[in-house]
Coordinates of C-alpha atoms and ligand atoms in Angstrom, one line a residue:
M1 CA 0.0 0.0 0.0
V2 CA 1.3 3.5 -0.8
V3 CA 1.2 6.4 1.7
G4 CA -2.1 8.3 1.3
E5 CA -4.2 5.2 0.5
I6 CA -6.5 5.0 3.5
P7 CA -8.2 1.6 3.8
D8 CA -11.8 1.2 4.8
P9 CA -12.3 -1.3 7.7
V10 CA -14.3 -4.4 6.8
D11 CA -15.6 -6.9 9.3
L12 CA -16.6 -9.8 6.9
L13 CA -15.5 -9.4 3.3
V14 CA -17.4 -11.6 0.8
V15 CA -15.9 -11.9 -2.7
G16 CA -18.4 -12.9 -5.4
G17 CA -22.1 -12.2 -5.5
G18 CA -23.3 -15.6 -6.8
P19 CA -25.4 -18.1 -4.9
G20 CA -22.4 -18.8 -2.7
G21 CA -21.5 -15.2 -2.0
Y22 CA -25.0 -13.6 -1.6
T23 CA -26.2 -16.6 0.6
A24 CA -23.1 -16.1 2.8
A25 CA -23.7 -12.3 3.0
L26 CA -27.3 -12.8 4.1
R27 CA -26.5 -15.5 6.7
A28 CA -23.7 -13.4 8.1
A29 CA -26.0 -10.3 8.4
E30 CA -28.5 -12.5 10.3
L31 CA -25.8 -13.4 12.7
G32 CA -25.1 -9.8 13.3
R33 CA -22.0 -9.4 11.1
K34 CA -21.2 -6.2 9.2
V35 CA -20.8 -7.5 5.7
T36 CA -19.2 -6.0 2.6
L37 CA -19.7 -7.9 -0.7
V38 CA -17.6 -7.2 -3.8
D39 CA -18.7 -8.4 -7.3
R40 CA -16.9 -7.5 -10.5
G41 CA -20.1 -7.9 -12.7
G42 CA -19.2 -8.1 -16.4
D43 CA -20.3 -10.7 -19.0
E44 CA -20.1 -13.8 -16.7
G45 CA -21.4 -12.4 -13.4
G46 CA -22.9 -9.7 -11.2
I47 CA -25.2 -9.9 -8.2
G48 CA -26.7 -13.4 -8.7
G49 CA -23.5 -14.8 -10.1
A50 CA -23.0 -17.0 -13.2
C51 CA -26.1 -18.9 -12.1
L52 CA -28.4 -15.9 -12.7
W53 CA -26.6 -14.2 -15.6
V54 CA -25.2 -17.0 -17.8
G55 CA -26.1 -20.4 -16.1
C56 CA -29.1 -21.9 -14.4
I57 CA -31.7 -19.3 -15.2
P58 CA -31.0 -18.3 -18.8
S59 CA -30.4 -22.0 -19.7
K60 CA -33.7 -23.0 -18.1
A61 CA -35.4 -20.1 -19.8
L62 CA -34.1 -21.2 -23.3
I63 CA -35.0 -24.9 -22.5
E64 CA -38.5 -23.8 -21.6
V65 CA -39.3 -21.8 -24.7
A66 CA -37.7 -24.6 -26.9
D67 CA -39.9 -27.1 -25.2
A68 CA -43.1 -25.1 -25.5
Y69 CA -42.3 -24.9 -29.3
H70 CA -41.4 -28.6 -29.5
Q71 CA -44.7 -29.5 -27.8
T72 CA -46.6 -27.9 -30.6
I73 CA -45.1 -30.6 -32.9
A74 CA -44.8 -33.5 -30.4
M75 CA -48.5 -33.2 -29.3
R76 CA -49.9 -33.1 -32.8
R77 CA -50.5 -36.9 -32.5
A78 CA -52.6 -36.0 -29.4
G79 CA -54.7 -33.6 -31.5
L80 CA -52.9 -30.3 -30.8
E81 CA -53.2 -28.1 -33.9
V82 CA -51.2 -24.9 -33.9
D83 CA -50.8 -22.8 -37.0
A84 CA -47.4 -21.4 -37.8
A85 CA -45.7 -21.6 -34.4
A86 CA -42.3 -20.0 -34.3
V87 CA -39.7 -18.9 -31.8
N88 CA -38.3 -15.4 -32.1
L89 CA -35.1 -15.5 -30.2
A90 CA -34.7 -11.7 -30.2
T91 CA -38.0 -11.4 -28.2
F92 CA -36.8 -14.3 -26.1
Q93 CA -33.7 -12.3 -25.2
T94 CA -35.8 -9.4 -24.0
W95 CA -38.0 -11.7 -21.8
K96 CA -34.9 -13.5 -20.5
G97 CA -33.4 -10.1 -19.7
D98 CA -36.5 -9.1 -17.7
L99 CA -36.4 -12.4 -15.8
I100 CA -32.9 -11.8 -14.8
A101 CA -33.4 -8.2 -13.8
Q102 CA -36.4 -9.2 -11.8
L103 CA -34.6 -12.1 -9.9
G104 CA -31.4 -10.0 -9.6
G105 CA -33.3 -7.0 -8.2
G106 CA -34.9 -9.4 -5.6
V107 CA -31.4 -10.4 -4.4
E108 CA -30.2 -6.9 -4.4
S109 CA -33.1 -5.7 -2.2
L110 CA -32.5 -8.6 0.2
L111 CA -28.9 -7.6 0.5
A112 CA -29.8 -3.9 1.0
S113 CA -32.5 -4.7 3.7
A114 CA -29.9 -6.9 5.5
G115 CA -27.6 -3.9 5.6
V116 CA -25.0 -5.5 3.3
E117 CA -22.6 -3.0 1.6
V118 CA -22.2 -3.9 -2.0
I119 CA -19.2 -2.7 -4.0
S120 CA -19.1 -3.1 -7.7
G121 CA -15.5 -3.9 -8.7
R122 CA -12.7 -6.5 -9.2
L123 CA -11.0 -7.5 -6.1
R124 CA -7.5 -8.7 -5.4
F125 CA -5.8 -9.5 -2.1
T126 CA -2.8 -7.5 -1.3
N127 CA -1.9 -9.4 1.9
G128 CA -3.5 -11.4 4.8
E129 CA -5.6 -8.5 6.0
S130 CA -6.0 -6.1 3.1
A131 CA -7.5 -6.0 -0.5
A132 CA -7.7 -3.6 -3.4
V133 CA -10.9 -3.2 -5.4
D134 CA -10.7 -1.7 -8.9
T135 CA -14.0 0.2 -9.4
S136 CA -15.2 2.4 -12.2
T137 CA -14.3 5.5 -10.1
G138 CA -10.8 4.3 -8.9
T139 CA -9.2 1.8 -6.6
R140 CA -10.7 1.3 -3.1
F141 CA -8.6 -0.4 -0.3
L142 CA -10.2 -2.5 2.3
N143 CA -8.8 -3.8 5.6
W144 CA -10.7 -7.0 6.4
K145 CA -11.0 -9.1 9.6
Q146 CA -12.4 -12.2 7.8
A147 CA -13.0 -13.1 4.2
L148 CA -15.2 -15.6 2.3
I149 CA -14.3 -16.3 -1.3
A150 CA -17.0 -17.3 -3.8
V151 CA -15.7 -16.1 -7.1
G152 CA -16.9 -19.0 -9.3
T153 CA -15.7 -20.1 -12.7
R154 CA -15.5 -19.1 -16.3
P155 CA -15.8 -21.3 -19.5
S156 CA -12.5 -23.2 -20.1
I157 CA -11.0 -22.2 -23.4
I158 CA -8.8 -24.7 -25.3
A159 CA -6.4 -22.6 -27.5
S160 CA -7.1 -24.7 -30.7
L161 CA -10.9 -24.3 -30.2
A162 CA -10.9 -20.7 -29.1
S163 CA -12.8 -19.4 -32.0
A164 CA -15.9 -21.5 -31.0
S165 CA -18.8 -20.3 -28.9
T166 CA -19.2 -20.7 -25.2
S167 CA -22.4 -21.6 -23.4
T168 CA -22.7 -17.8 -22.6
D169 CA -22.6 -17.0 -26.4
I170 CA -25.3 -19.6 -27.2
L171 CA -27.6 -18.3 -24.4
A172 CA -27.2 -14.8 -25.9
M173 CA -27.9 -15.7 -29.5
K174 CA -30.7 -13.9 -31.3
E175 CA -31.2 -16.3 -34.2
I176 CA -31.7 -20.0 -34.3
P177 CA -28.8 -21.6 -36.2
A178 CA -29.6 -24.2 -38.9
S179 CA -26.9 -26.5 -37.6
A180 CA -24.6 -26.8 -34.6
V181 CA -21.8 -28.9 -33.4
I182 CA -21.5 -29.3 -29.6
V183 CA -18.1 -30.4 -28.3
G184 CA -18.7 -32.1 -24.9
A185 CA -21.6 -34.3 -23.7
G186 CA -21.6 -33.1 -20.2
Y187 CA -24.7 -31.6 -18.7
I188 CA -24.4 -28.2 -20.3
G189 CA -23.7 -29.7 -23.8
L190 CA -26.7 -32.1 -23.4
E191 CA -29.1 -29.4 -22.1
L192 CA -28.2 -26.9 -24.8
G193 CA -28.1 -29.6 -27.4
T194 CA -31.7 -30.6 -26.5
A195 CA -32.9 -27.0 -26.5
L196 CA -31.3 -26.4 -30.0
A197 CA -32.7 -29.7 -31.5
K198 CA -36.2 -28.7 -30.2
L199 CA -35.8 -25.3 -31.9
G200 CA -35.2 -27.1 -35.2
T201 CA -31.3 -26.9 -35.4
T202 CA -29.5 -30.0 -36.7
V203 CA -27.3 -30.9 -33.8
T204 CA -24.2 -33.1 -33.7
V205 CA -22.6 -33.9 -30.3
V206 CA -18.9 -34.8 -30.2
E207 CA -17.7 -36.5 -27.1
A208 CA -14.3 -38.0 -26.4
A209 CA -15.6 -40.6 -23.9
E210 CA -17.4 -43.7 -25.1
R211 CA -20.7 -42.6 -23.7
I212 CA -22.5 -39.3 -22.8
A213 CA -22.3 -37.8 -19.3
P214 CA -20.0 -40.6 -18.3
T215 CA -20.3 -39.9 -14.5
I216 CA -24.1 -40.6 -14.7
D217 CA -25.7 -44.1 -14.4
P218 CA -25.7 -45.4 -18.0
Q219 CA -29.3 -46.7 -17.7
L220 CA -30.4 -43.1 -17.2
T221 CA -28.2 -41.5 -19.9
G222 CA -29.3 -44.3 -22.4
H223 CA -32.9 -42.9 -22.2
V224 CA -31.7 -39.4 -22.9
R225 CA -29.5 -40.4 -25.8
R226 CA -32.3 -42.4 -27.5
A227 CA -34.7 -39.4 -27.0
M228 CA -32.2 -36.9 -28.4
E229 CA -31.6 -39.3 -31.3
R230 CA -35.3 -39.3 -31.9
M231 CA -35.2 -35.4 -32.2
G232 CA -32.6 -35.9 -34.9
V233 CA -29.4 -35.4 -32.8
T234 CA -26.3 -37.2 -34.0
F235 CA -23.8 -38.5 -31.4
L236 CA -20.1 -39.0 -32.2
T237 CA -18.9 -40.6 -29.0
G238 CA -15.3 -41.8 -28.8
H239 CA -14.4 -38.8 -31.1
S240 CA -12.2 -35.8 -30.2
V241 CA -12.1 -32.4 -31.9
V242 CA -8.7 -31.9 -33.6
G243 CA -9.3 -28.3 -34.7
I244 CA -11.8 -25.6 -35.8
D245 CA -11.5 -23.5 -38.9
G246 CA -14.3 -21.1 -39.3
R247 CA -17.4 -23.2 -39.6
E248 CA -15.5 -26.4 -40.1
V249 CA -14.8 -28.8 -37.3
T250 CA -12.2 -31.6 -37.7
V251 CA -12.9 -34.7 -35.4
A252 CA -10.9 -37.8 -35.1
G253 CA -12.1 -41.2 -33.9
E254 CA -12.2 -44.8 -34.9
G255 CA -12.1 -44.7 -38.7
G256 CA -9.9 -41.7 -38.9
E257 CA -10.6 -38.0 -39.3
R258 CA -13.7 -36.4 -40.7
K259 CA -15.0 -32.9 -41.1
L260 CA -18.3 -31.4 -40.0
N261 CA -19.8 -28.1 -41.0
A262 CA -22.0 -26.0 -38.7
D263 CA -23.4 -22.5 -38.3
R264 CA -22.6 -22.6 -34.6
I265 CA -19.9 -24.6 -32.8
L266 CA -20.3 -24.7 -29.0
V267 CA -17.4 -25.9 -26.8
A268 CA -18.7 -27.1 -23.4
V269 CA -15.8 -28.9 -22.1
G270 CA -15.7 -27.5 -18.5
R271 CA -15.0 -24.4 -16.5
T272 CA -12.0 -22.8 -15.0
P273 CA -12.0 -21.4 -11.4
N274 CA -11.6 -17.6 -11.2
T275 CA -8.9 -18.1 -8.5
D276 CA -5.9 -17.2 -10.6
E277 CA -6.3 -13.4 -10.6
L278 CA -7.1 -13.0 -6.9
G279 CA -3.6 -13.0 -5.3
L280 CA -4.8 -15.7 -3.0
D281 CA -1.3 -16.7 -2.0
R282 CA -1.0 -13.2 -0.4
A283 CA -4.0 -14.1 1.8
G284 CA -2.5 -17.4 2.9
V285 CA -4.9 -19.5 0.8
K286 CA -3.7 -22.7 -0.9
L287 CA -4.9 -23.9 -4.3
D288 CA -4.8 -27.5 -5.6
Q289 CA -3.5 -28.3 -9.1
G290 CA -6.8 -27.6 -10.7
G291 CA -7.0 -24.1 -9.2
L292 CA -9.6 -25.1 -6.6
I293 CA -9.3 -23.7 -3.0
E294 CA -8.4 -26.3 -0.4
V295 CA -10.8 -26.1 2.5
D296 CA -11.6 -28.3 5.6
D297 CA -15.1 -29.7 6.3
S298 CA -16.2 -26.4 7.7
M299 CA -15.3 -24.6 4.4
L300 CA -12.3 -22.9 6.0
A301 CA -9.1 -22.3 4.0
N302 CA -7.4 -20.9 7.0
P303 CA -8.9 -19.6 10.3
R304 CA -9.9 -16.3 8.8
V305 CA -10.7 -17.2 5.3
A306 CA -13.5 -19.5 4.0
A307 CA -14.3 -20.5 0.4
V308 CA -17.4 -22.0 -1.2
G309 CA -19.2 -23.0 -4.4
D310 CA -17.5 -23.6 -7.7
V311 CA -14.1 -22.7 -6.4
V312 CA -14.0 -25.7 -4.0
A313 CA -14.2 -29.4 -4.8
G314 CA -17.5 -31.1 -5.4
P315 CA -20.2 -30.8 -8.0
A316 CA -20.4 -27.2 -9.5
L317 CA -24.0 -26.6 -8.6
A318 CA -25.8 -23.5 -7.2
H319 CA -27.5 -25.2 -4.4
K320 CA -24.2 -26.8 -3.2
A321 CA -22.7 -23.3 -3.2
S322 CA -25.5 -21.9 -1.0
A323 CA -25.5 -24.8 1.4
E324 CA -21.7 -24.5 1.8
A325 CA -22.1 -20.8 2.3
V326 CA -24.2 -21.2 5.4
V327 CA -21.8 -23.6 6.9
A328 CA -18.8 -21.4 6.1
V329 CA -20.3 -18.3 7.7
E330 CA -21.3 -20.1 10.8
A331 CA -17.8 -21.5 11.2
L332 CA -16.3 -18.1 10.6
C333 CA -18.6 -16.8 13.5
G334 CA -17.3 -19.5 15.8
L335 CA -20.4 -21.7 15.7
P336 CA -20.1 -25.5 15.3
S337 CA -20.8 -26.2 11.6
K338 CA -19.7 -28.8 9.1
F339 CA -20.7 -29.5 5.4
E340 CA -21.8 -33.1 5.7
P341 CA -24.8 -33.6 3.4
R342 CA -25.9 -37.2 2.8
G343 CA -26.5 -36.3 -0.8
I344 CA -26.3 -33.3 -3.1
P345 CA -29.1 -33.6 -5.7
M346 CA -28.2 -33.1 -9.4
V347 CA -30.5 -32.5 -12.3
V348 CA -29.8 -32.5 -16.0
F349 CA -32.6 -30.6 -17.7
T350 CA -32.7 -32.7 -20.9
D351 CA -36.0 -34.2 -22.2
P352 CA -36.5 -36.6 -20.4
E353 CA -34.7 -35.0 -17.4
I354 CA -32.2 -36.8 -15.2
A355 CA -32.4 -36.2 -11.5
S356 CA -30.2 -38.1 -9.0
V357 CA -29.2 -37.9 -5.3
G358 CA -26.9 -40.2 -3.2
L359 CA -25.0 -43.3 -4.2
T360 CA -25.4 -45.0 -7.5
E361 CA -25.2 -48.8 -7.8
A362 CA -21.6 -48.5 -9.2
E363 CA -20.5 -46.2 -6.4
A364 CA -21.9 -48.5 -3.7
A365 CA -20.1 -51.4 -5.4
E366 CA -16.8 -49.5 -5.4
M367 CA -17.3 -48.7 -1.7
Q368 CA -18.0 -52.4 -1.2
I369 CA -21.4 -51.7 0.3
D370 CA -24.0 -54.5 -0.2
V371 CA -27.1 -53.0 -1.7
V372 CA -30.5 -54.0 -2.9
V373 CA -31.5 -52.1 -6.1
G374 CA -35.2 -51.4 -6.9
Q375 CA -36.5 -50.2 -10.3
A376 CA -39.8 -49.0 -11.7
S377 CA -40.4 -48.1 -15.4
L378 CA -42.1 -44.9 -16.1
G379 CA -43.5 -46.5 -19.2
A380 CA -46.3 -47.9 -16.9
N381 CA -46.8 -44.6 -15.1
G382 CA -50.1 -42.9 -16.0
R383 CA -48.9 -39.3 -15.7
S384 CA -45.7 -40.0 -17.7
A385 CA -47.9 -41.5 -20.4
T386 CA -50.0 -38.3 -20.6
L387 CA -46.8 -36.3 -20.8
G388 CA -45.7 -38.3 -23.8
S389 CA -42.7 -39.6 -22.0
D390 CA -41.2 -42.7 -20.4
G391 CA -38.2 -43.3 -18.2
M392 CA -37.4 -45.1 -15.0
V393 CA -36.7 -44.8 -11.3
K394 CA -33.8 -46.6 -9.6
V395 CA -33.4 -46.8 -5.9
V396 CA -30.3 -48.0 -4.1
V397 CA -30.9 -49.4 -0.5
D398 CA -28.2 -50.5 2.1
L399 CA -28.8 -54.3 2.6
A400 CA -27.5 -54.1 6.3
S401 CA -29.2 -51.0 7.6
E402 CA -32.1 -50.9 5.2
R403 CA -31.3 -47.1 4.7
I404 CA -32.1 -45.5 1.3
L405 CA -28.6 -44.6 -0.1
G406 CA -29.6 -43.2 -3.6
L407 CA -32.5 -42.2 -5.9
H408 CA -31.8 -41.9 -9.5
M409 CA -34.5 -41.0 -12.2
V410 CA -35.0 -40.3 -15.8
G411 CA -38.3 -38.9 -17.0
R412 CA -40.3 -35.7 -17.6
H413 CA -40.6 -33.5 -14.5
V414 CA -38.3 -35.7 -12.3
S415 CA -36.3 -32.5 -11.4
E416 CA -39.3 -31.6 -9.2
L417 CA -39.2 -35.0 -7.4
V418 CA -35.5 -35.4 -6.5
A419 CA -35.9 -33.4 -3.2
E420 CA -38.0 -36.4 -2.0
G421 CA -34.9 -38.5 -2.3
A422 CA -32.6 -35.9 -0.7
L423 CA -35.1 -35.7 2.3
A424 CA -35.2 -39.5 2.5
L425 CA -31.4 -39.5 2.7
E426 CA -31.2 -36.8 5.4
M427 CA -34.0 -38.4 7.4
I428 CA -32.2 -41.8 7.2
A429 CA -35.4 -43.2 5.8
T430 CA -36.1 -46.8 4.9
P431 CA -38.1 -48.1 1.9
Q432 CA -41.1 -48.7 4.2
D433 CA -41.0 -45.0 5.3
V434 CA -41.6 -44.0 1.7
T435 CA -43.9 -46.8 0.8
N436 CA -46.1 -45.9 3.8
T437 CA -46.4 -42.4 2.6
I438 CA -49.2 -41.9 0.2
H439 CA -48.1 -40.5 -3.2
P440 CA -50.8 -38.7 -5.3
H441 CA -52.2 -40.2 -8.5
P442 CA -51.6 -39.6 -11.3
T443 CA -48.1 -38.3 -10.8
V444 CA -44.6 -39.2 -11.8
S445 CA -43.8 -39.5 -8.0
E446 CA -45.6 -42.8 -7.9
G447 CA -42.6 -44.1 -9.7
I448 CA -40.5 -43.6 -6.6
H449 CA -43.2 -45.4 -4.6
H450 CA -43.1 -48.3 -7.0
A451 CA -39.4 -48.7 -7.1
L452 CA -39.2 -48.8 -3.4
T453 CA -42.1 -51.2 -3.2
S454 CA -40.0 -53.5 -5.4
V455 CA -37.3 -53.4 -2.8
V456 CA -39.7 -54.1 0.1
S457 CA -41.1 -57.1 -1.7
K458 CA -37.6 -58.5 -2.4
R459 CA -37.0 -58.6 1.4
Ligands
LIG501 C1 -24.9 -22.9 -18.8 C2 -24.9 -23.2 -17.3 C3 -26.0 -23.8 -16.7 C4 -26.1 -24.1 -15.4 N1 -27.2 -24.7 -14.9 C5 -27.2 -25.0 -13.6 C6 -28.4 -25.6 -13.0 O1 -29.4 -25.8 -13.7 N2 -28.4 -25.9 -11.6 C7 -27.3 -25.6 -10.9 O2 -27.4 -25.8 -9.7 N3 -26.2 -25.0 -11.4 C8 -26.2 -24.7 -12.7 N4 -25.0 -24.2 -13.2 C9 -23.8 -24.0 -12.3 C10 -24.1 -22.7 -11.5 O3 -24.2 -21.6 -12.2 C11 -22.9 -22.6 -10.5 O4 -22.7 -23.8 -9.8 C12 -23.1 -21.4 -9.5 O5 -23.3 -20.2 -10.2 C13 -21.9 -21.4 -8.6 O6 -22.0 -20.3 -7.7 P1 -20.8 -19.5 -7.0 O7 -21.4 -18.6 -6.0 O8 -19.8 -20.5 -6.6 O9 -20.2 -18.7 -8.2 P2 -20.8 -17.8 -9.3 O10 -22.3 -17.9 -9.5 O11 -20.0 -18.1 -10.6 O12 -20.5 -16.3 -8.9 C14 -19.2 -15.8 -8.8 C15 -19.2 -14.3 -8.8 O13 -17.9 -13.8 -8.5 C16 -17.6 -12.6 -9.3 N5 -16.2 -12.5 -9.3 C17 -15.3 -13.3 -9.9 N6 -14.0 -12.8 -9.7 C18 -14.1 -11.7 -9.0 C19 -13.2 -10.7 -8.5 N7 -11.9 -10.8 -8.7 N8 -13.6 -9.7 -7.8 C20 -15.0 -9.5 -7.6 N9 -15.9 -10.4 -8.0 C21 -15.5 -11.5 -8.7 C22 -18.3 -12.9 -10.5 O14 -18.6 -11.6 -11.2 C23 -19.5 -13.7 -10.2 O15 -20.7 -12.8 -10.1 C24 -25.0 -23.8 -14.6 C25 -23.8 -23.2 -15.1 C26 -23.8 -22.9 -16.5 C27 -22.6 -22.3 -17.0

């Protein structure tokens, strides 16, 4: 610090205004802390974070409008007649912008009523008790007692593929492309691939692994792959992209190299933590080889600094970030608090959707836990049939303790049901606890009941 730069004293400094950062700020204010939250804004963030601006909300908005359009075609066989349905993506962008403004405004007013000071600027740590924030009106210096880091991620750019679009570009597009190549069949690639296919784009998905979303149970992803193929999507699994030249993508796999042409090329091969520009070493914070912050089970990187969300290990999901944030703030306030969820639910918003929580059959086998697996087909579920969908529910139950260890589903609307599985895990429920619970008819939730009934009847 140079003579003349007078730092402002800060009790709890929160860096990043996404689900991790704003949840932390609100919980800390509830606990009586004076909080200053800094967010740099820009193309990939702002109050609400990547989730609100370029992630969860805009992607689900696009998925929703694409599905509404697709239903006008898919439900023709059920008698739905719509003349000249069309999607105007320029109008969609205005609607999406309004949604973001409404939700972001809600978070800003919560922060304001909690007395949180919000600074718009890019922060870097200068040492273990001070930081500099570059704002539009100059640099502000802060002298902090404790800090919580929730700076999230940005799309990973591979140099040879740098000319391609990111998910952020796709979510901002104003015209529907006639064709698209999607590099990476992780959840972002599959969600955006489904939305584009429903909008009428000819989609090719290129994935280096032998199957799509390789970390998810293959029985579930099999349903999604078949449904996407029915929408006209081509999958090139076991293929890698060698290079991109304008609208031409060169891919290599068994059988050698081939060239694909597309109006849009989306590279969705992961995200890079924004921890490289923060000067974290000066704040006594250690990073692992992937740039993630090393924390203990109370989310503390050291006794005065916590980190949460996409910048720490675990699934990069908004609800995981906010759950960690509560734990981190309580730990910084000296309260006993640990992040020990029995399961973090995960949803892939394809059609059908995948929703999963807890141990899969394969994970239980790796951990040498003896389990009983129950299944129910959603092909026989009345509500699924009226939704024009099928799918399945799979439950994993510990043989010795009879505890439910995992719930894994593929089907329409299953995103809305997975919290039942998360609750069952947290409550240490047995199959009988759920089968004794009346599930409404006709709903997709009956599939959970049926899958667990099959476990009860096996015993
Ligand atoms: C296309 C897409 C779809 C997604 N869909 C889902 C979904 O359906 N469900 C789900 O749970 N998750 C989804 N995610 C993931 C979700 O967005 C993240 O897990 C979540 O946003 C992480 O929250 P966070 O608080 O850790 O970080 P972020 O939300 O990334 O927030 C970090 C904030 O830090 C700020 N920042 C960064 N560096 C600095 C700095 N130096 N100084 C000041 N501020 C800084 C940024 O401006 C940003 O606002 C999706 C992501 C993408 C990209």
